[in-house]
Tab-separated table of C-alpha atoms and ligand atoms in Angstrom:
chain	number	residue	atom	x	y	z
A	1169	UNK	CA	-1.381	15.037	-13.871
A	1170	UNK	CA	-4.346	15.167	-11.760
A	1171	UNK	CA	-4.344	12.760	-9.278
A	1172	UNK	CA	-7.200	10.266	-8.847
A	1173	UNK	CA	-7.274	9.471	-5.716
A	1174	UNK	CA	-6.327	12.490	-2.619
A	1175	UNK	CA	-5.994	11.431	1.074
A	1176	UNK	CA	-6.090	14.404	2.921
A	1177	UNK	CA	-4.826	14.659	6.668
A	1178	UNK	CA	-6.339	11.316	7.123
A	1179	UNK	CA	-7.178	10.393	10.750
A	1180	UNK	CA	-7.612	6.768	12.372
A	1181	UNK	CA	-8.504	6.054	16.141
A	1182	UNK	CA	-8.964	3.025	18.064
A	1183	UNK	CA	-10.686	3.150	21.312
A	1184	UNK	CA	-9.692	1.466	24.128
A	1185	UNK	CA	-10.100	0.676	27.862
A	1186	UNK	CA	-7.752	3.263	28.501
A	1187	UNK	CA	-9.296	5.954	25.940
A	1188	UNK	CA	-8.641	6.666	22.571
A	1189	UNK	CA	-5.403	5.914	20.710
A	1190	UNK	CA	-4.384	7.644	18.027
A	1191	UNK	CA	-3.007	4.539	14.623
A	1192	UNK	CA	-2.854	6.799	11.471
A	1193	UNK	CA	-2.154	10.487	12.077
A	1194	UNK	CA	-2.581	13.393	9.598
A	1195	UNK	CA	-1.502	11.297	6.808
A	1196	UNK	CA	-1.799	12.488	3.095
A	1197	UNK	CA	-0.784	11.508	-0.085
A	1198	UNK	CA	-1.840	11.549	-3.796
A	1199	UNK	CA	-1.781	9.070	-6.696
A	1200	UNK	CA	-2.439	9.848	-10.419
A	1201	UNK	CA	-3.495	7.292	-13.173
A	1202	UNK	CA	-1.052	5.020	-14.365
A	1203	UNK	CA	1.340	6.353	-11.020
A	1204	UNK	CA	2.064	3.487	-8.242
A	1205	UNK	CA	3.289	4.726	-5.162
A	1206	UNK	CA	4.527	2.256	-2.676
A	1207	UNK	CA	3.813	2.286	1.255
A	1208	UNK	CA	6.390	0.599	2.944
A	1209	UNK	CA	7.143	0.528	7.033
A	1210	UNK	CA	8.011	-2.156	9.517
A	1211	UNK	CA	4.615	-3.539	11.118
A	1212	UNK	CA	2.212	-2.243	12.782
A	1213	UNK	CA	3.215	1.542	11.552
A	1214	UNK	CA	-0.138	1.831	9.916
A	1215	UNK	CA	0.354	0.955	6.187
A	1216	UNK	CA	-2.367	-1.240	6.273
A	1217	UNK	CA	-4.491	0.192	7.729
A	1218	UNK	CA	-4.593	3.351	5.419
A	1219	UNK	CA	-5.259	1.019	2.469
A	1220	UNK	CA	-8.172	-0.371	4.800
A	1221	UNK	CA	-9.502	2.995	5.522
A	1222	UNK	CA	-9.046	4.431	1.776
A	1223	UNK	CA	-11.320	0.945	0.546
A	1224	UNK	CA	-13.911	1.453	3.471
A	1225	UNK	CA	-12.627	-1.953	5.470
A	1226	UNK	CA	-11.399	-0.330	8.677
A	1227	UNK	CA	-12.484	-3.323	11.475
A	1228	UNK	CA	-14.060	-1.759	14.972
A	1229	UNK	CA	-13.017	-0.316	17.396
A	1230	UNK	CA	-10.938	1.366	14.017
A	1231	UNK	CA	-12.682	3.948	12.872
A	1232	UNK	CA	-11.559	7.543	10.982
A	1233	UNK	CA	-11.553	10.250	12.787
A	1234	UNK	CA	-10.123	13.050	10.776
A	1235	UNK	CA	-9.646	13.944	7.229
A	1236	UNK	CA	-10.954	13.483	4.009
A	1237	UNK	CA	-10.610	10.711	1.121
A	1238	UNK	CA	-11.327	11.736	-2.731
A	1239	UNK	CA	-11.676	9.540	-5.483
A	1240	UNK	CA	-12.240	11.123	-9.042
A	1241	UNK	CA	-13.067	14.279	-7.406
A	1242	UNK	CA	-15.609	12.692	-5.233
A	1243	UNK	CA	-15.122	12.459	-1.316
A	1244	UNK	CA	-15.973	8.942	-0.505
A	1245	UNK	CA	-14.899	8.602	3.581
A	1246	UNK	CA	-18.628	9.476	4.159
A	1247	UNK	CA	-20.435	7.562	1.509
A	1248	UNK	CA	-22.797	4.972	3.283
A	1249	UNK	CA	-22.172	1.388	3.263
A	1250	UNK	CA	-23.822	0.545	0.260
A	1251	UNK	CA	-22.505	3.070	-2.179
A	1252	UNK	CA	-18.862	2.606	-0.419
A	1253	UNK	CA	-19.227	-0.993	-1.427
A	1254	UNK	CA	-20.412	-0.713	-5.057
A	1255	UNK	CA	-17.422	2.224	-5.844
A	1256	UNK	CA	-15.285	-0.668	-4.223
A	1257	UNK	CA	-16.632	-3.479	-6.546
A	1258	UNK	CA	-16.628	-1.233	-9.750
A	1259	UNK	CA	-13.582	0.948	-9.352
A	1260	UNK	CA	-11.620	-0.189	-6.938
A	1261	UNK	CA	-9.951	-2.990	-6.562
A	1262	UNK	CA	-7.864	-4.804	-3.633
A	1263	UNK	CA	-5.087	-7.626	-3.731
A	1264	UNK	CA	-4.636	-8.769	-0.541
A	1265	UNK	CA	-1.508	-11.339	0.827
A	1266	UNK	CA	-3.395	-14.352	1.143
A	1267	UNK	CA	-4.752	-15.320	-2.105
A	1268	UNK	CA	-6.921	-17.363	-0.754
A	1269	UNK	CA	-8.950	-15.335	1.344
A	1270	UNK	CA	-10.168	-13.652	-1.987
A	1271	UNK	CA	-10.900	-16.954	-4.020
A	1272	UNK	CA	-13.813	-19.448	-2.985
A	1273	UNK	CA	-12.860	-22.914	-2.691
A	1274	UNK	CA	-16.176	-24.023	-3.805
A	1275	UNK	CA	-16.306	-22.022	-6.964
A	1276	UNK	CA	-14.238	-22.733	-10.547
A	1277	UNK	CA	-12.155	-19.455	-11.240
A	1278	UNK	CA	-14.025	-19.351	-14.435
A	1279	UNK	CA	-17.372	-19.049	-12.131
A	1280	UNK	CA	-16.032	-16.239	-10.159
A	1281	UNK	CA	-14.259	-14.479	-12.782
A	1282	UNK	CA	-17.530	-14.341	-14.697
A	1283	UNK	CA	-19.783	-13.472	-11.786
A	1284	UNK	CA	-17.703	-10.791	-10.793
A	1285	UNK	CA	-17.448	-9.215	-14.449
A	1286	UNK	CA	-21.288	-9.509	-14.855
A	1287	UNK	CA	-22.174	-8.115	-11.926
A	1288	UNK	CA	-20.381	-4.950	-12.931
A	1289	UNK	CA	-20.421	-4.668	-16.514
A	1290	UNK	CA	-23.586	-5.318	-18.719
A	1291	UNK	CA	-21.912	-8.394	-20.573
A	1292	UNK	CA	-23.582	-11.439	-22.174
A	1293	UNK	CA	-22.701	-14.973	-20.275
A	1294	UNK	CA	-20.776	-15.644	-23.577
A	1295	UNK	CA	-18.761	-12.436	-23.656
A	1296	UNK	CA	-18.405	-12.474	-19.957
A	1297	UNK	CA	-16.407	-15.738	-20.475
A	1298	UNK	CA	-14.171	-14.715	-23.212
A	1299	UNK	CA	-13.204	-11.545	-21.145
A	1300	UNK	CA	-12.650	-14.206	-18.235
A	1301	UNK	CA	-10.111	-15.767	-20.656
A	1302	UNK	CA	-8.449	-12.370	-22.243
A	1303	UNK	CA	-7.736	-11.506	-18.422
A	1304	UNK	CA	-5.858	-14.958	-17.406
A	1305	UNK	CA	-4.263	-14.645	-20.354
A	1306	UNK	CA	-3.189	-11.280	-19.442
A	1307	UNK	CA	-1.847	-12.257	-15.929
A	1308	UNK	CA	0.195	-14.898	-17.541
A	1309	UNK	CA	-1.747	-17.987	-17.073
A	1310	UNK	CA	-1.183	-21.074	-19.805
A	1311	UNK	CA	-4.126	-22.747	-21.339
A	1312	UNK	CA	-6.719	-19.774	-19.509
A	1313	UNK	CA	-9.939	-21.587	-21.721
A	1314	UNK	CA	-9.117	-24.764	-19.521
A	1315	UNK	CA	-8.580	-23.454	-16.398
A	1316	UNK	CA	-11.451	-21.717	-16.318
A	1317	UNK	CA	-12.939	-24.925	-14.832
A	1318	UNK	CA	-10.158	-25.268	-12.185
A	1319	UNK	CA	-10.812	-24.896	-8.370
A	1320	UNK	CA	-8.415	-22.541	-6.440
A	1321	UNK	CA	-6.774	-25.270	-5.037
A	1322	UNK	CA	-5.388	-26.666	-8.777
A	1323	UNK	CA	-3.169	-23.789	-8.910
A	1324	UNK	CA	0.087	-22.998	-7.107
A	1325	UNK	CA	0.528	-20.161	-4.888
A	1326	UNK	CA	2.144	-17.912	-7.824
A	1327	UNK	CA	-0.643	-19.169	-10.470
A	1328	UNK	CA	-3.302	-18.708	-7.667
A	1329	UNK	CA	-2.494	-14.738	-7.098
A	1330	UNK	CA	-2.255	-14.152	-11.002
A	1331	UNK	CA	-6.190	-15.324	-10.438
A	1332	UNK	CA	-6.875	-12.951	-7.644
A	1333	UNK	CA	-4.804	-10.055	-9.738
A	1334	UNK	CA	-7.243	-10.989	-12.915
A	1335	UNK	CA	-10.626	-11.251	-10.624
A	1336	UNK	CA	-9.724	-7.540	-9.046
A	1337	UNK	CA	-9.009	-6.127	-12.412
A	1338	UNK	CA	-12.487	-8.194	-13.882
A	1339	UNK	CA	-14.791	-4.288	-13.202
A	1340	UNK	CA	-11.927	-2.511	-14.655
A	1341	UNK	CA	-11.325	-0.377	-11.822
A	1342	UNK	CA	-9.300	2.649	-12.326
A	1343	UNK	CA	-7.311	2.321	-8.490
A	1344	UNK	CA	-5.966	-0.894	-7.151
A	1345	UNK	CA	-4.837	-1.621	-3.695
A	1346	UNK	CA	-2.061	-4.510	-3.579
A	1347	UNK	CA	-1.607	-4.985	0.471
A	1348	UNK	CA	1.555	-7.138	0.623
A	1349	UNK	CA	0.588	-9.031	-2.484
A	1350	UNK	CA	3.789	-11.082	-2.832
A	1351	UNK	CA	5.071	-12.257	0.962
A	1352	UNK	CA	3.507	-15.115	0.617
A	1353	UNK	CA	4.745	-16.210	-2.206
A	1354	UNK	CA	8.220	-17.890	-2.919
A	1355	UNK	CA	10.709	-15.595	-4.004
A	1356	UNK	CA	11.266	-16.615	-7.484
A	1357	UNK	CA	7.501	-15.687	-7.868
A	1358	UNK	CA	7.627	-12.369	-6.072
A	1359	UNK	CA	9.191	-10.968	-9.099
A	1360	UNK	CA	7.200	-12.168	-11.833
A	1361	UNK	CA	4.190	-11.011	-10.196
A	1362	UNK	CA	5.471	-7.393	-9.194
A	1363	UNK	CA	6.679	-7.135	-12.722
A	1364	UNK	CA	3.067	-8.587	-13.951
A	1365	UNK	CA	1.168	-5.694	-11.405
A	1366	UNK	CA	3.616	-3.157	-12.830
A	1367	UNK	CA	3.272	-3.757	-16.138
A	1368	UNK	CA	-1.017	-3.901	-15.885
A	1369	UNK	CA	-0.932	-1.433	-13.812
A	1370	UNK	CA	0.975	0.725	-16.672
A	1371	UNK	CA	-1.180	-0.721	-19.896
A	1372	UNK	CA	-4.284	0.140	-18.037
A	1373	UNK	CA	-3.523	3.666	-16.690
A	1374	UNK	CA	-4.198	2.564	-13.000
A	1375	UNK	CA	-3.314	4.098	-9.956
A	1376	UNK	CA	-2.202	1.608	-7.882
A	1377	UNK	CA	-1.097	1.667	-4.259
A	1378	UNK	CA	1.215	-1.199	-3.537
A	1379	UNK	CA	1.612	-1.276	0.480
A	1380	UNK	CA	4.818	-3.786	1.267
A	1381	UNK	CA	7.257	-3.591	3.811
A	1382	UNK	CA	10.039	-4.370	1.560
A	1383	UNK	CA	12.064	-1.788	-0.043
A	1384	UNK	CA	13.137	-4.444	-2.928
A	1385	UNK	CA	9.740	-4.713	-4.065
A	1386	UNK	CA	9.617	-0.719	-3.459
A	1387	UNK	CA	12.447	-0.017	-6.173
A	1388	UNK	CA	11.168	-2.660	-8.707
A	1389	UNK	CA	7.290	-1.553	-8.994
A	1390	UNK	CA	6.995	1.907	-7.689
A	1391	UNK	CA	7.520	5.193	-9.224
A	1392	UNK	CA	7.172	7.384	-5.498
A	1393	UNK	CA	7.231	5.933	-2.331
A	1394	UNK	CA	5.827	7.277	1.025
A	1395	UNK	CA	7.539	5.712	4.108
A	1396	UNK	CA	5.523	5.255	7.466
A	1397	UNK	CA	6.765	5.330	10.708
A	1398	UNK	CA	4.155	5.087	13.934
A	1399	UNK	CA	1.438	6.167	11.842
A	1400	UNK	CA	2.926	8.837	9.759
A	1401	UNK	CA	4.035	9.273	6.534
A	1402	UNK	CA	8.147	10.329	7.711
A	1403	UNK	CA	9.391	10.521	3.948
A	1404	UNK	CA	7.178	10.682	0.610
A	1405	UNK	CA	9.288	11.402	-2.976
A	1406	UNK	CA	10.493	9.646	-6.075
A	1407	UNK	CA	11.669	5.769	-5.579
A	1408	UNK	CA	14.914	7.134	-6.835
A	1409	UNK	CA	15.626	10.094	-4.406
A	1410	UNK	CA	14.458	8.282	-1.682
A	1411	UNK	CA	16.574	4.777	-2.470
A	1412	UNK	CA	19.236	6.610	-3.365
A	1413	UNK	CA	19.483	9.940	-1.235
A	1414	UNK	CA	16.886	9.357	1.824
A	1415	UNK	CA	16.445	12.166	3.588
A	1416	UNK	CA	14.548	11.148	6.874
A	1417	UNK	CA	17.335	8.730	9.389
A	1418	UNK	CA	14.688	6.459	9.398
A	1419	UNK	CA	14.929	5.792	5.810
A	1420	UNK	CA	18.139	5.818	5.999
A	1421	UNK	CA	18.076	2.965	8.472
A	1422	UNK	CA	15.732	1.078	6.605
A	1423	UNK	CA	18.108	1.494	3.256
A	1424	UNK	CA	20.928	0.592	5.362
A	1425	UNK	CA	19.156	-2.942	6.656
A	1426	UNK	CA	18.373	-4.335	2.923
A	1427	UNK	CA	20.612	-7.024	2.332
A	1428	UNK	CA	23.031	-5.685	-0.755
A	1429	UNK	CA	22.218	-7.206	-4.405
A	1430	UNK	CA	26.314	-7.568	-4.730
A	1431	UNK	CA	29.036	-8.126	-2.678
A	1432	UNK	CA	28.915	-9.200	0.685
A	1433	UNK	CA	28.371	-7.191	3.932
A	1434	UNK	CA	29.694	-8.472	7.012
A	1435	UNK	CA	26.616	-7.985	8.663
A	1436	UNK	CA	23.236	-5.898	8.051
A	1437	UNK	CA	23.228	-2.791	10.129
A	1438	UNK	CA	20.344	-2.526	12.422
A	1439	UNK	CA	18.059	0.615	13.947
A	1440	UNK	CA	17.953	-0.059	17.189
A	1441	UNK	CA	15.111	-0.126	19.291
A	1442	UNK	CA	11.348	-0.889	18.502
A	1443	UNK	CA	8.891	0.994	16.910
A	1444	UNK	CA	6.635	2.666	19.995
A	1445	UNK	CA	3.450	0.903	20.452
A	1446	UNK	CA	-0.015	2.125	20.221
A	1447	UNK	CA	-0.844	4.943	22.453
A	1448	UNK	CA	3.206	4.895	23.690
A	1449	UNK	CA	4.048	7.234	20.985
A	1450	UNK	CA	7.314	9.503	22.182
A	1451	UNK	CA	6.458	13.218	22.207
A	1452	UNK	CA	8.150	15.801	19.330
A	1453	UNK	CA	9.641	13.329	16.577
A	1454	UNK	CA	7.912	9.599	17.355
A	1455	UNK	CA	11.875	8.667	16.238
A	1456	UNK	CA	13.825	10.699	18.210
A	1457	UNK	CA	14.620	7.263	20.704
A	1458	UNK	CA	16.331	5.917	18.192
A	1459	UNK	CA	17.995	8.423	15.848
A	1460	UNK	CA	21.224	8.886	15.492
A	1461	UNK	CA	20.917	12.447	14.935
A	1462	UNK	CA	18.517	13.261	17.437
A	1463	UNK	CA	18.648	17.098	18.815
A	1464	UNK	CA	17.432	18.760	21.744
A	1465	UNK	CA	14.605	20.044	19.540
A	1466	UNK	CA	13.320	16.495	18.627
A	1467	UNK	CA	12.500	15.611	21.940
A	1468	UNK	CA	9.787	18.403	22.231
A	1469	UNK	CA	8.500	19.756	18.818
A	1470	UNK	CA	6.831	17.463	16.014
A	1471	UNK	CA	8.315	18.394	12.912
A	1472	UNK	CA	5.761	18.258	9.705
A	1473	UNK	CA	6.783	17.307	6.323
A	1474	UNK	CA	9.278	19.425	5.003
A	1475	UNK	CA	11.083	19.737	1.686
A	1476	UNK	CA	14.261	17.709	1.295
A	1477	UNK	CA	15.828	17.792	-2.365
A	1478	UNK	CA	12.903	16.208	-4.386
A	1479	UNK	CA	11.138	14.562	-1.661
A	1480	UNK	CA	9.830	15.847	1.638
A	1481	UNK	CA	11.050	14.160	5.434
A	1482	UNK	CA	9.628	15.289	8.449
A	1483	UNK	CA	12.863	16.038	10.188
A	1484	UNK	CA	14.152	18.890	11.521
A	1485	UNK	CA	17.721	18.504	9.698
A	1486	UNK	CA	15.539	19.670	6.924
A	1487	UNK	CA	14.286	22.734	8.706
A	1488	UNK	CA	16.818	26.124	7.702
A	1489	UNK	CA	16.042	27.509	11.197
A	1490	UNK	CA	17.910	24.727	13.297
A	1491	UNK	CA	20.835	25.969	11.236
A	1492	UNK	CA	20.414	29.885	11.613
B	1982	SF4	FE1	16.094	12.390	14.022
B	1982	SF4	FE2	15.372	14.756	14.946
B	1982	SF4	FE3	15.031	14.170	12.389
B	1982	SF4	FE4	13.524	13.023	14.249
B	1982	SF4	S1	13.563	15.191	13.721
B	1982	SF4	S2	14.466	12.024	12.532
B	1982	SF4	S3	14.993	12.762	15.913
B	1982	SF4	S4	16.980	14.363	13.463
């Protein structure tokens, strides 16, 4: 399927006293309507900040240096401010961790939901308040006509980002971008709402990018996942392969350090080491300190993504010539 949205060798600096340092690096990915792909890494390896960069929301000194984002064919990295932020209202929308920040206190949700639809869709008051209902209906919210006089602060965290998922599908955008929309929330909740977000996300043919750093939420909403690692992408493929078979030792790692759903393990095994800061970034494979398949060829030479069953690693095990 074509996708919808293409980031192409995408780029992100920050400059500092001590020059510029290089946070996202050549990273590039696709996602097609009605496709989620996850972005999962520990923190600070730059999954946020693509999703910030893709929506236009990079905070200074950030700023791209390299690459090119395309939505619906269009590029959009270069569109000024004010068309950036009207593609953003209209067809794009954003989820973010703290449902809060995206709700104002001062405001019923019925107010905001019906601002935000009429200020993108040429609706009547009336009409603009029944589609405020159909959509809390839609995320699962009881008695939506009455709420729609509530304040945030009448409903529970879980209720409260079933609001914020309604108010960022209220323009009908065709790409979503959930950062971390579920770590605040208690864990009985995380799952209903990842199963509401999938389940949207599939009715309404949108392209979602779900950045988390948890692979549990990975293998329950996405259908390809691209794992970061010092601001790369290390592994992209199908949640399946890469769950089941991951190709890059960082993966691996990662898979290895989820807690299993049965059974007991004596104890969760552990990469060691730390992800290199900013600007400390290890020449030839950033993981190479820690990899427990490290060869003399990962200390000098970068590999690039290369293809690994169904998904692609940048790793050198997956290069035929270190075999020959
Ligand atoms: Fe490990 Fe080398 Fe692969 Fe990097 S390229 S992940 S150091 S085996």
């Amino acid at each position: 399927m074509t996708a919808l949205l293409e980031v192409n060798r995408l780029c992100v600096e920050f400059q500092t006293r001590h020059g510029c340092v290089r946070a996202l690096d050549d990273v590039s990915f696709s996602i097609a309507p009605g496709e989620t792909l996850g972005l999962v890494g520990e923190s600070g390896a730059g999954k946020s900040l693509t999703g910030a960069a893709i929506i236009g929301l990079l905070e200074p000194p950030a700023r791209l240096c390299g690459g090119s984002i395309v939505f619906d064919g269009q590029r959009i990295d270069q569109l000024p401010d004010a068309s950036l932020r009207r593609l953003r209202g209209r067809h794009i929308g954003s989820i973010f961790q703290d449902p809060l920040t995206a709700l104002n206190p001062l405001y019923t949700v019925g107010a905001q939901l019906v601002e935000t639809i009429r200020t993108h869709l040429p609706l009547s008051a009336a009409d603009a308040t029944a589609r405020a209902v159909q959509l809390l209906e839609e995320t699962g919210i009881q008695g939506a006509a009455a709420r729609l006089g509530q304040y945030p602060h009448q409903f529970s965290g879980g209720m409260r980002q079933r609001v914020v998922i309604a108010l960022a599908l209220a323009a009908e955008p065709r790409l979503l971008i959930a950062d971390e929309p579920t770590t605040a929330l208690d864990v009985s909740v995380q799952a209903q709402v990842i199963s509401l977000l999938k389940r949207l996300g599939r009715q309404r043919g949108l392209a979602v990018l779900l950045v988390t750093h948890d692979m549990g939420v990975i293998a329950e909403a996405c259908d390809r996942v691209a794992v970061m690692y010092a601001g790369r992408i290390v592994e992209i493929g199908p949640v399946r392969e890469v769950i089941h078979a991951p190709a890059h030792p960082y993966t691996a790692g990662l898979m290895e350090s989820i807690p299993p759903m049965t059974g007991e393990r004596e104890r969760l095994l552990q990469i060691d080491g730390a992800m290199p800061r900013l600007g400390a970034t290890p020449k030839g494979c950033a993981f190479h300190p820690r990899c427990p398949r490290e060869m003399a060829r990962c200390r000098t030479e970068r590999p690039e993504l290369l293809p690994a069953g169904a998904s692609r690693a940048a790793c050198w095990l997956h290069d035929g010539e270190t075999f020959r």
